Amino acid sequence: MVGRFGAALAILLGGCSLVTDSFLTNDFSGDPYPIQAELQSGAVVLGLRQAGVPDRTTVLDLLSPITLVDPGPGIAPSVSNADLLLLGQNGAGGPIDLPRASLDDVQMLALHPCNEDGCSVGTPAAPRPYDAILGADALAGDAIRLRLGDEQVFVLADIGGDEAHRTRACDGVFPSPYRGGGTLLIAGTELPFMGRRVALQTCLGANPDPVLPQSRRGSDALLVLSTSIGITILGESAYLRYLEAQPTAPALESLPMDTAYLPSGPIEGRLGSIANLALVASSSSSPRAPCRQVYGSHLMIARDCVAEDDCPCEDRSTFCGVPAIVELEPPGGHAVLIVPDSNPTLQALRTELRPDQAEVDGILGTNALLSSEIDVDYPHNRLLARCTADGCRTRPSVTEARERTQAQNCLGPSPVGPIF
């Protein structure tokens, strides 16, 4: 991120790592009932209560590896631990003062995270001030359910069922999506953090039409999930690749300038749109580029390859496995803020995730997820996705031909909510 917090994030020691150990680093914090959040700004806004201090307006940001409280400008950074209560709205639109989860012995970095006197998320026209960021570290023993279309989040113990069970329940299962990790050096103290950034392979403008060449079936990108911003952020190179696949889209230089607020401060770019996004699970057994996976999913769930097909399978096979995919296509497309590739936020993320991941192309905002329900299941090192509204389609993974009928059944009316 930019500003003081961005400078801290740039001090990464120890490189990046793929997390293979358990995420169970603290006890279960919540309960199975929803927490009403405020989302008018696009950020997931909750509250934190700490003994002896006023309640803090808090941005839940699963992109942030640490929990941060803002002491105000000009105050030297410090590190402390405290027991916290997570607060939700007391009814939709009500005050954020209802205790909903207990977070024990949370490590907090006291640091003013932006260059302005007061920090906000949202937009210049509708800024939302905040004074704390709840990061992924405080929730590492929990599963976080994002039901953003209803402005709700859940803090759950975990999500039941293994990968096969969740797939049969029509979930999109994204195994091992968490990346990054390193050490921050703050006020002379080393703060190690694990790789909990949600990295998602994405196809921009996915079009699996078999008549098209693969180069016109969408453009590949790598996005990281943030719950602190509504609009999705794309680097300019990613948008230019999208233009190659979608030549009728507006040219970059013709788009108007706009500004959004990350927790670290304003970010400027050009306001554009992407027709659709397809989030693609990783697959070690059938590795392909994201847009190739989308095409393969549409073909393999329907039938085997025939001679005239652009078959995605290797070794002349007529069937091959395909990973889970979530297709997000709202009627008006996805608004995106297109920023220079040299943007400090993107550069810091690229530095952290190299060489384990391809170059980060952008940040997936909450607006893109309003028609879906996402389970960030830290205890099981996976992400689960299902659709809750029109404009979303979950395509389960298919690893064997006999699973095809089950996947076809899932592509009917999507079940609302999880099936345990």
Short mmCIF file of C-alpha atoms in Angstrom, two decimals:
data_model
loop_
_atom_site.label_atom_id
_atom_site.label_comp_id
_atom_site.label_asym_id
_atom_site.label_seq_id
_atom_site.Cartn_x
_atom_site.Cartn_y
_atom_site.Cartn_z
CA MET A 1 0.00 0.00 0.00
CA VAL A 2 1.07 3.60 -0.41
CA GLY A 3 2.02 6.04 2.32
CA ARG A 4 3.54 4.97 5.64
CA PHE A 5 1.77 1.64 5.62
CA GLY A 6 2.95 1.03 2.07
CA ALA A 7 6.52 1.79 3.07
CA ALA A 8 6.22 -0.75 5.85
CA LEU A 9 4.83 -3.38 3.51
CA ALA A 10 7.75 -2.84 1.17
CA ILE A 11 10.19 -3.95 3.90
CA LEU A 12 9.74 -7.65 3.24
CA LEU A 13 12.34 -10.04 4.57
CA GLY A 14 12.41 -13.74 3.94
CA GLY A 15 10.63 -13.73 0.58
CA CYS A 16 7.32 -15.37 -0.14
CA SER A 17 6.06 -18.83 0.67
CA LEU A 18 3.25 -21.20 -0.09
CA VAL A 19 1.48 -21.93 3.17
CA THR A 20 1.16 -25.64 3.81
CA ASP A 21 0.88 -25.69 7.60
CA SER A 22 -2.39 -25.35 9.50
CA PHE A 23 -3.88 -21.90 9.85
CA LEU A 24 -5.09 -22.77 13.36
CA THR A 25 -3.09 -20.11 15.20
CA ASN A 26 -5.88 -18.95 17.50
CA ASP A 27 -9.14 -20.27 18.89
CA PHE A 28 -12.55 -20.02 17.25
CA SER A 29 -13.78 -16.47 17.74
CA GLY A 30 -17.41 -16.20 16.66
CA ASP A 31 -20.69 -18.07 16.22
CA PRO A 32 -22.81 -19.33 13.29
CA TYR A 33 -24.94 -16.20 13.01
CA PRO A 34 -24.41 -13.25 10.65
CA ILE A 35 -22.67 -10.02 11.54
CA GLN A 36 -24.32 -7.03 9.93
CA ALA A 37 -21.68 -4.89 8.24
CA GLU A 38 -21.69 -1.47 6.63
CA LEU A 39 -20.80 -1.57 2.92
CA GLN A 40 -21.90 1.81 1.54
CA SER A 41 -18.28 2.75 0.88
CA GLY A 42 -17.48 -0.60 -0.71
CA ALA A 43 -15.30 -1.50 2.27
CA VAL A 44 -16.53 -3.96 4.89
CA VAL A 45 -16.86 -1.65 7.91
CA LEU A 46 -17.29 -3.11 11.40
CA GLY A 47 -16.13 -2.04 14.86
CA LEU A 48 -13.55 -3.04 17.45
CA ARG A 49 -13.96 -2.64 21.19
CA GLN A 50 -10.97 -2.62 23.51
CA ALA A 51 -11.11 -2.06 27.24
CA GLY A 52 -10.31 1.49 28.24
CA VAL A 53 -10.52 3.10 24.79
CA PRO A 54 -13.46 4.31 22.66
CA ASP A 55 -14.88 1.90 20.10
CA ARG A 56 -12.99 2.06 16.81
CA THR A 57 -14.56 2.20 13.36
CA THR A 58 -12.81 -0.70 11.67
CA VAL A 59 -12.24 -1.82 8.11
CA LEU A 60 -12.13 -5.59 7.70
CA ASP A 61 -9.39 -6.12 5.12
CA LEU A 62 -8.44 -9.69 4.30
CA LEU A 63 -5.66 -8.32 2.12
CA SER A 64 -3.91 -6.84 5.15
CA PRO A 65 -1.57 -9.33 6.85
CA ILE A 66 -1.68 -7.45 10.16
CA THR A 67 -4.17 -5.67 12.41
CA LEU A 68 -3.60 -1.95 12.71
CA VAL A 69 -4.94 0.86 14.89
CA ASP A 70 -4.48 4.50 13.97
CA PRO A 71 -2.99 6.59 16.82
CA GLY A 72 -3.17 9.72 14.66
CA PRO A 73 -0.49 11.52 12.64
CA GLY A 74 2.88 12.21 14.17
CA ILE A 75 2.76 9.35 16.70
CA ALA A 76 5.67 6.90 16.68
CA PRO A 77 4.68 3.34 15.67
CA SER A 78 4.37 0.74 18.41
CA VAL A 79 3.27 -2.88 18.81
CA SER A 80 0.98 -4.23 21.53
CA ASN A 81 -1.43 -7.08 22.22
CA ALA A 82 -5.01 -6.82 23.46
CA ASP A 83 -8.29 -8.72 23.71
CA LEU A 84 -10.86 -7.26 21.33
CA LEU A 85 -14.56 -7.55 20.62
CA LEU A 86 -15.67 -7.44 17.01
CA LEU A 87 -18.74 -5.22 16.63
CA GLY A 88 -21.46 -5.32 13.99
CA GLN A 89 -24.37 -3.06 13.21
CA ASN A 90 -27.26 -3.21 15.65
CA GLY A 91 -29.72 -3.96 12.87
CA ALA A 92 -29.32 -3.01 9.22
CA GLY A 93 -28.32 0.65 9.09
CA GLY A 94 -28.00 0.85 12.87
CA PRO A 95 -25.02 1.88 14.99
CA ILE A 96 -21.95 -0.34 14.96
CA ASP A 97 -22.04 -1.31 18.62
CA LEU A 98 -23.27 -4.92 18.81
CA PRO A 99 -20.60 -7.40 20.08
CA ARG A 100 -20.44 -10.36 17.70
CA ALA A 101 -17.08 -12.10 18.14
CA SER A 102 -14.26 -12.27 20.65
CA LEU A 103 -10.70 -11.89 19.41
CA ASP A 104 -8.17 -12.82 22.07
CA ASP A 105 -4.62 -11.51 22.42
CA VAL A 106 -4.56 -9.80 19.04
CA GLN A 107 -1.26 -8.28 18.01
CA MET A 108 -1.88 -4.68 16.96
CA LEU A 109 0.38 -2.28 15.15
CA ALA A 110 -0.24 1.34 16.12
CA LEU A 111 0.59 3.26 12.95
CA HIS A 112 -1.02 6.12 11.04
CA PRO A 113 -1.64 4.35 7.70
CA CYS A 114 -2.20 7.27 5.32
CA ASN A 115 -0.58 10.58 4.42
CA GLU A 116 -3.66 12.65 5.31
CA ASP A 117 -4.53 13.75 8.85
CA GLY A 118 -7.60 11.50 8.79
CA CYS A 119 -7.79 8.20 6.89
CA SER A 120 -10.82 7.13 4.87
CA VAL A 121 -12.01 4.42 2.50
CA GLY A 122 -14.59 4.81 -0.26
CA THR A 123 -14.46 7.69 -2.74
CA PRO A 124 -13.76 11.44 -2.57
CA ALA A 125 -17.49 12.07 -3.00
CA ALA A 126 -18.40 9.72 -0.14
CA PRO A 127 -15.40 9.07 2.12
CA ARG A 128 -15.79 6.77 5.13
CA PRO A 129 -13.40 7.63 7.96
CA TYR A 130 -11.94 4.75 9.95
CA ASP A 131 -9.42 4.30 12.73
CA ALA A 132 -8.52 0.59 12.64
CA ILE A 133 -7.90 -2.22 10.14
CA LEU A 134 -8.75 -5.78 11.14
CA GLY A 135 -6.29 -7.95 9.25
CA ALA A 136 -6.17 -11.62 8.38
CA ASP A 137 -3.84 -12.42 11.28
CA ALA A 138 -6.59 -11.84 13.87
CA LEU A 139 -8.89 -14.34 12.14
CA ALA A 140 -6.39 -17.05 11.27
CA GLY A 141 -8.16 -19.74 13.31
CA ASP A 142 -11.55 -19.00 11.75
CA ALA A 143 -13.44 -19.25 8.50
CA ILE A 144 -14.76 -15.91 7.28
CA ARG A 145 -17.94 -16.02 5.23
CA LEU A 146 -18.60 -13.01 3.02
CA ARG A 147 -22.27 -12.63 2.11
CA LEU A 148 -21.76 -9.16 0.76
CA GLY A 149 -24.99 -8.90 -1.21
CA ASP A 150 -26.77 -8.94 2.16
CA GLU A 151 -24.06 -6.81 3.82
CA GLN A 152 -23.22 -9.69 6.14
CA VAL A 153 -20.10 -11.48 7.27
CA PHE A 154 -19.77 -14.53 9.49
CA VAL A 155 -16.96 -15.68 11.78
CA LEU A 156 -17.22 -19.48 11.74
CA ALA A 157 -15.13 -22.26 13.26
CA ASP A 158 -14.57 -23.75 9.81
CA ILE A 159 -16.61 -25.11 6.91
CA GLY A 160 -17.59 -28.77 7.07
CA GLY A 161 -16.91 -31.28 4.33
CA ASP A 162 -13.82 -32.18 2.34
CA GLU A 163 -13.20 -31.07 -1.23
CA ALA A 164 -15.30 -33.88 -2.71
CA HIS A 165 -18.25 -33.17 -0.42
CA ARG A 166 -18.16 -29.45 -1.11
CA THR A 167 -17.98 -30.10 -4.85
CA ARG A 168 -21.02 -32.38 -4.66
CA ALA A 169 -22.78 -29.55 -2.81
CA CYS A 170 -22.13 -27.44 -5.95
CA ASP A 171 -19.50 -25.24 -4.33
CA GLY A 172 -16.55 -23.95 -6.25
CA VAL A 173 -13.54 -25.23 -4.29
CA PHE A 174 -10.33 -23.21 -4.56
CA PRO A 175 -7.55 -25.19 -2.85
CA SER A 176 -4.50 -23.46 -1.36
CA PRO A 177 -5.28 -19.90 -2.49
CA TYR A 178 -3.22 -18.15 0.21
CA ARG A 179 0.09 -16.65 -0.81
CA GLY A 180 2.77 -14.25 0.32
CA GLY A 181 4.35 -13.93 3.73
CA GLY A 182 7.42 -12.27 5.12
CA THR A 183 8.49 -9.92 7.90
CA LEU A 184 7.79 -6.26 8.57
CA LEU A 185 10.34 -4.19 10.46
CA ILE A 186 8.38 -1.65 12.50
CA ALA A 187 9.85 0.55 15.24
CA GLY A 188 12.79 -1.81 15.61
CA THR A 189 10.50 -4.83 16.01
CA GLU A 190 10.28 -7.65 13.48
CA LEU A 191 6.68 -8.66 12.77
CA PRO A 192 6.55 -11.92 10.83
CA PHE A 193 3.35 -12.61 8.93
CA MET A 194 2.12 -15.70 7.15
CA GLY A 195 0.94 -15.87 3.56
CA ARG A 196 -2.78 -15.20 3.84
CA ARG A 197 -3.31 -13.03 0.79
CA VAL A 198 -6.05 -14.56 -1.36
CA ALA A 199 -4.59 -14.85 -4.87
CA LEU A 200 -7.10 -15.73 -7.60
CA GLN A 201 -6.42 -16.67 -11.20
CA THR A 202 -8.89 -14.71 -13.29
CA CYS A 203 -10.13 -14.57 -16.86
CA LEU A 204 -11.18 -11.05 -17.89
CA GLY A 205 -14.00 -10.99 -20.43
CA ALA A 206 -14.31 -14.77 -20.57
CA ASN A 207 -15.98 -16.08 -23.73
CA PRO A 208 -15.72 -19.87 -24.16
CA ASP A 209 -17.20 -19.85 -27.67
CA PRO A 210 -15.48 -22.76 -29.49
CA VAL A 211 -15.61 -20.85 -32.79
CA LEU A 212 -13.26 -18.19 -31.45
CA PRO A 213 -9.48 -18.59 -31.30
CA GLN A 214 -8.15 -18.88 -27.76
CA SER A 215 -6.72 -15.35 -27.97
CA ARG A 216 -10.29 -13.99 -28.21
CA ARG A 217 -11.71 -16.03 -25.33
CA GLY A 218 -10.61 -13.54 -22.70
CA SER A 219 -7.39 -12.32 -21.12
CA ASP A 220 -5.56 -13.89 -18.20
CA ALA A 221 -4.89 -12.02 -14.96
CA LEU A 222 -3.94 -12.60 -11.33
CA LEU A 223 -5.97 -10.67 -8.76
CA VAL A 224 -5.70 -10.53 -4.98
CA LEU A 225 -8.84 -10.15 -2.88
CA SER A 226 -9.42 -7.10 -0.70
CA THR A 227 -12.44 -6.34 1.46
CA SER A 228 -11.40 -2.70 1.97
CA ILE A 229 -12.44 -1.34 -1.43
CA GLY A 230 -15.51 -1.69 -3.62
CA ILE A 231 -14.17 -1.11 -7.12
CA THR A 232 -11.73 -3.58 -8.66
CA ILE A 233 -8.28 -2.19 -9.48
CA LEU A 234 -6.43 -3.26 -12.64
CA GLY A 235 -2.97 -2.44 -13.89
CA GLU A 236 -2.79 -0.82 -17.31
CA SER A 237 -1.08 -3.84 -18.89
CA ALA A 238 -3.95 -6.09 -17.79
CA TYR A 239 -6.49 -3.74 -19.38
CA LEU A 240 -4.48 -3.59 -22.61
CA ARG A 241 -4.49 -7.40 -22.76
CA TYR A 242 -8.25 -7.28 -22.24
CA LEU A 243 -8.50 -4.92 -25.23
CA GLU A 244 -6.67 -7.44 -27.39
CA ALA A 245 -9.35 -10.03 -26.59
CA GLN A 246 -12.20 -7.48 -26.64
CA PRO A 247 -11.23 -4.97 -29.36
CA THR A 248 -14.60 -3.17 -29.17
CA ALA A 249 -13.95 -2.08 -25.57
CA PRO A 250 -13.00 1.61 -25.09
CA ALA A 251 -9.37 2.54 -25.57
CA LEU A 252 -7.49 3.23 -22.36
CA GLU A 253 -6.72 6.86 -23.18
CA SER A 254 -10.40 7.59 -23.87
CA LEU A 255 -11.50 6.67 -20.35
CA PRO A 256 -12.16 9.37 -17.72
CA MET A 257 -9.96 9.82 -14.68
CA ASP A 258 -11.29 8.82 -11.27
CA THR A 259 -10.13 8.29 -7.69
CA ALA A 260 -10.86 5.74 -4.99
CA TYR A 261 -9.57 5.38 -1.44
CA LEU A 262 -7.59 2.42 -0.27
CA PRO A 263 -6.98 2.35 3.50
CA SER A 264 -3.57 3.81 2.74
CA GLY A 265 -4.91 6.79 0.82
CA PRO A 266 -6.23 7.87 -2.58
CA ILE A 267 -5.42 5.93 -5.73
CA GLU A 268 -5.99 7.53 -9.13
CA GLY A 269 -6.64 5.88 -12.46
CA ARG A 270 -8.97 5.67 -15.41
CA LEU A 271 -12.52 4.44 -14.88
CA GLY A 272 -13.39 1.56 -17.20
CA SER A 273 -15.37 -1.65 -17.18
CA ILE A 274 -14.88 -5.35 -17.83
CA ALA A 275 -17.78 -7.33 -19.27
CA ASN A 276 -17.30 -10.27 -16.90
CA LEU A 277 -14.83 -11.96 -14.60
CA ALA A 278 -14.24 -15.68 -14.20
CA LEU A 279 -12.41 -16.72 -11.03
CA VAL A 280 -10.49 -19.93 -11.66
CA ALA A 281 -9.21 -22.39 -9.05
CA SER A 282 -5.64 -23.59 -9.36
CA SER A 283 -5.05 -27.14 -10.57
CA SER A 284 -1.75 -28.95 -10.17
CA SER A 285 -3.02 -31.97 -12.13
CA SER A 286 -4.35 -29.96 -15.09
CA PRO A 287 -2.42 -26.67 -15.19
CA ARG A 288 -3.62 -24.23 -17.83
CA ALA A 289 -4.00 -20.48 -18.16
CA PRO A 290 -7.24 -19.18 -16.59
CA CYS A 291 -9.10 -18.44 -19.84
CA ARG A 292 -8.08 -21.82 -21.21
CA GLN A 293 -9.51 -23.40 -18.06
CA VAL A 294 -12.83 -21.59 -18.60
CA TYR A 295 -13.04 -22.90 -22.15
CA GLY A 296 -12.08 -26.38 -20.95
CA SER A 297 -14.73 -26.35 -18.22
CA HIS A 298 -17.50 -25.52 -20.67
CA LEU A 299 -16.37 -28.29 -23.02
CA MET A 300 -15.55 -31.03 -20.50
CA ILE A 301 -18.74 -30.61 -18.46
CA ALA A 302 -20.73 -30.92 -21.70
CA ARG A 303 -18.92 -33.78 -23.43
CA ASP A 304 -15.62 -35.33 -24.49
CA CYS A 305 -13.50 -33.80 -27.22
CA VAL A 306 -14.11 -34.77 -30.83
CA ALA A 307 -11.72 -34.46 -33.75
CA GLU A 308 -12.73 -30.96 -34.83
CA ASP A 309 -12.50 -29.46 -31.32
CA ASP A 310 -9.79 -27.20 -29.99
CA CYS A 311 -9.28 -29.82 -27.30
CA PRO A 312 -7.66 -28.56 -24.08
CA CYS A 313 -6.45 -32.05 -23.14
CA GLU A 314 -2.90 -33.27 -23.63
CA ASP A 315 -1.61 -36.53 -25.10
CA ARG A 316 -4.58 -36.80 -27.48
CA SER A 317 -6.93 -37.55 -24.59
CA THR A 318 -10.60 -36.82 -25.16
CA PHE A 319 -11.27 -36.07 -21.48
CA CYS A 320 -9.26 -34.13 -18.91
CA GLY A 321 -10.03 -32.65 -15.52
CA VAL A 322 -11.05 -29.03 -15.05
CA PRO A 323 -10.98 -26.94 -11.85
CA ALA A 324 -13.79 -25.00 -10.22
CA ILE A 325 -14.76 -21.69 -11.80
CA VAL A 326 -17.03 -18.86 -10.66
CA GLU A 327 -18.36 -16.74 -13.51
CA LEU A 328 -19.39 -13.22 -12.46
CA GLU A 329 -21.34 -11.30 -15.09
CA PRO A 330 -23.53 -8.48 -13.74
CA PRO A 331 -25.78 -6.78 -16.32
CA GLY A 332 -23.62 -3.66 -16.53
CA GLY A 333 -20.26 -5.38 -16.26
CA HIS A 334 -17.63 -4.73 -13.60
CA ALA A 335 -16.37 -1.21 -12.98
CA VAL A 336 -12.57 -1.12 -12.77
CA LEU A 337 -10.09 1.57 -11.85
CA ILE A 338 -7.14 1.21 -14.22
CA VAL A 339 -3.88 2.38 -12.67
CA PRO A 340 -0.28 2.55 -13.93
CA ASP A 341 1.66 -0.69 -13.61
CA SER A 342 4.14 1.22 -11.44
CA ASN A 343 1.51 1.81 -8.75
CA PRO A 344 3.23 1.25 -5.37
CA THR A 345 0.46 -1.02 -4.06
CA LEU A 346 0.71 -3.40 -7.01
CA GLN A 347 4.49 -3.27 -6.95
CA ALA A 348 4.62 -4.21 -3.27
CA LEU A 349 2.26 -7.14 -3.84
CA ARG A 350 4.32 -8.34 -6.81
CA THR A 351 7.50 -8.20 -4.76
CA GLU A 352 5.94 -10.22 -1.97
CA LEU A 353 4.38 -12.91 -4.15
CA ARG A 354 7.38 -13.51 -6.43
CA PRO A 355 8.42 -16.06 -7.59
CA ASP A 356 5.61 -18.31 -6.37
CA GLN A 357 2.96 -16.49 -8.41
CA ALA A 358 2.67 -14.74 -11.74
CA GLU A 359 2.75 -10.96 -11.65
CA VAL A 360 -0.15 -9.44 -9.73
CA ASP A 361 -2.42 -7.58 -12.15
CA GLY A 362 -4.86 -6.02 -9.74
CA ILE A 363 -7.03 -6.10 -6.64
CA LEU A 364 -10.46 -7.72 -6.64
CA GLY A 365 -12.91 -5.45 -4.83
CA THR A 366 -16.10 -6.28 -2.99
CA ASN A 367 -18.45 -5.00 -5.71
CA ALA A 368 -17.50 -7.94 -7.91
CA LEU A 369 -18.66 -10.41 -5.25
CA LEU A 370 -22.15 -9.10 -4.48
CA SER A 371 -23.88 -11.99 -6.29
CA SER A 372 -21.79 -14.67 -4.59
CA GLU A 373 -21.03 -16.04 -1.15
CA ILE A 374 -17.35 -16.59 -0.36
CA ASP A 375 -15.93 -18.70 2.46
CA VAL A 376 -12.35 -17.82 3.31
CA ASP A 377 -11.72 -21.11 5.10
CA TYR A 378 -8.34 -20.58 6.74
CA PRO A 379 -8.45 -23.78 8.87
CA HIS A 380 -8.77 -25.95 5.73
CA ASN A 381 -6.46 -23.84 3.53
CA ARG A 382 -9.10 -23.26 0.87
CA LEU A 383 -11.68 -20.83 -0.42
CA LEU A 384 -15.24 -21.90 -1.22
CA ALA A 385 -17.64 -20.02 -3.48
CA ARG A 386 -21.31 -20.31 -4.36
CA CYS A 387 -23.82 -18.06 -6.08
CA THR A 388 -26.65 -16.24 -4.35
CA ALA A 389 -28.10 -14.09 -7.14
CA ASP A 390 -28.37 -13.68 -10.89
CA GLY A 391 -25.20 -12.73 -12.70
CA CYS A 392 -23.21 -15.52 -11.05
CA ARG A 393 -22.61 -19.11 -12.09
CA THR A 394 -20.54 -21.66 -10.16
CA ARG A 395 -18.96 -24.40 -12.24
CA PRO A 396 -17.71 -27.20 -9.94
CA SER A 397 -14.49 -29.02 -10.63
CA VAL A 398 -14.66 -32.23 -12.66
CA THR A 399 -11.75 -34.63 -12.31
CA GLU A 400 -13.34 -37.74 -13.83
CA ALA A 401 -15.86 -38.18 -16.63
CA ARG A 402 -18.32 -39.87 -14.27
CA GLU A 403 -18.62 -36.58 -12.33
CA ARG A 404 -19.99 -34.80 -15.38
CA THR A 405 -23.68 -35.44 -14.62
CA GLN A 406 -23.32 -34.04 -11.11
CA ALA A 407 -21.67 -30.90 -12.48
CA GLN A 408 -24.41 -30.50 -15.08
CA ASN A 409 -27.01 -30.70 -12.32
CA CYS A 410 -25.19 -27.96 -10.42
CA LEU A 411 -25.46 -25.67 -13.42
CA GLY A 412 -29.22 -25.51 -13.02
CA PRO A 413 -30.68 -23.04 -10.50
CA SER A 414 -27.89 -22.40 -8.02
CA PRO A 415 -28.61 -23.35 -4.40
CA VAL A 416 -28.61 -20.36 -2.07
CA GLY A 417 -26.14 -20.69 0.78
CA PRO A 418 -24.04 -23.64 1.86
CA ILE A 419 -25.16 -27.26 2.02
CA PHE A 420 -23.66 -28.95 5.06
#
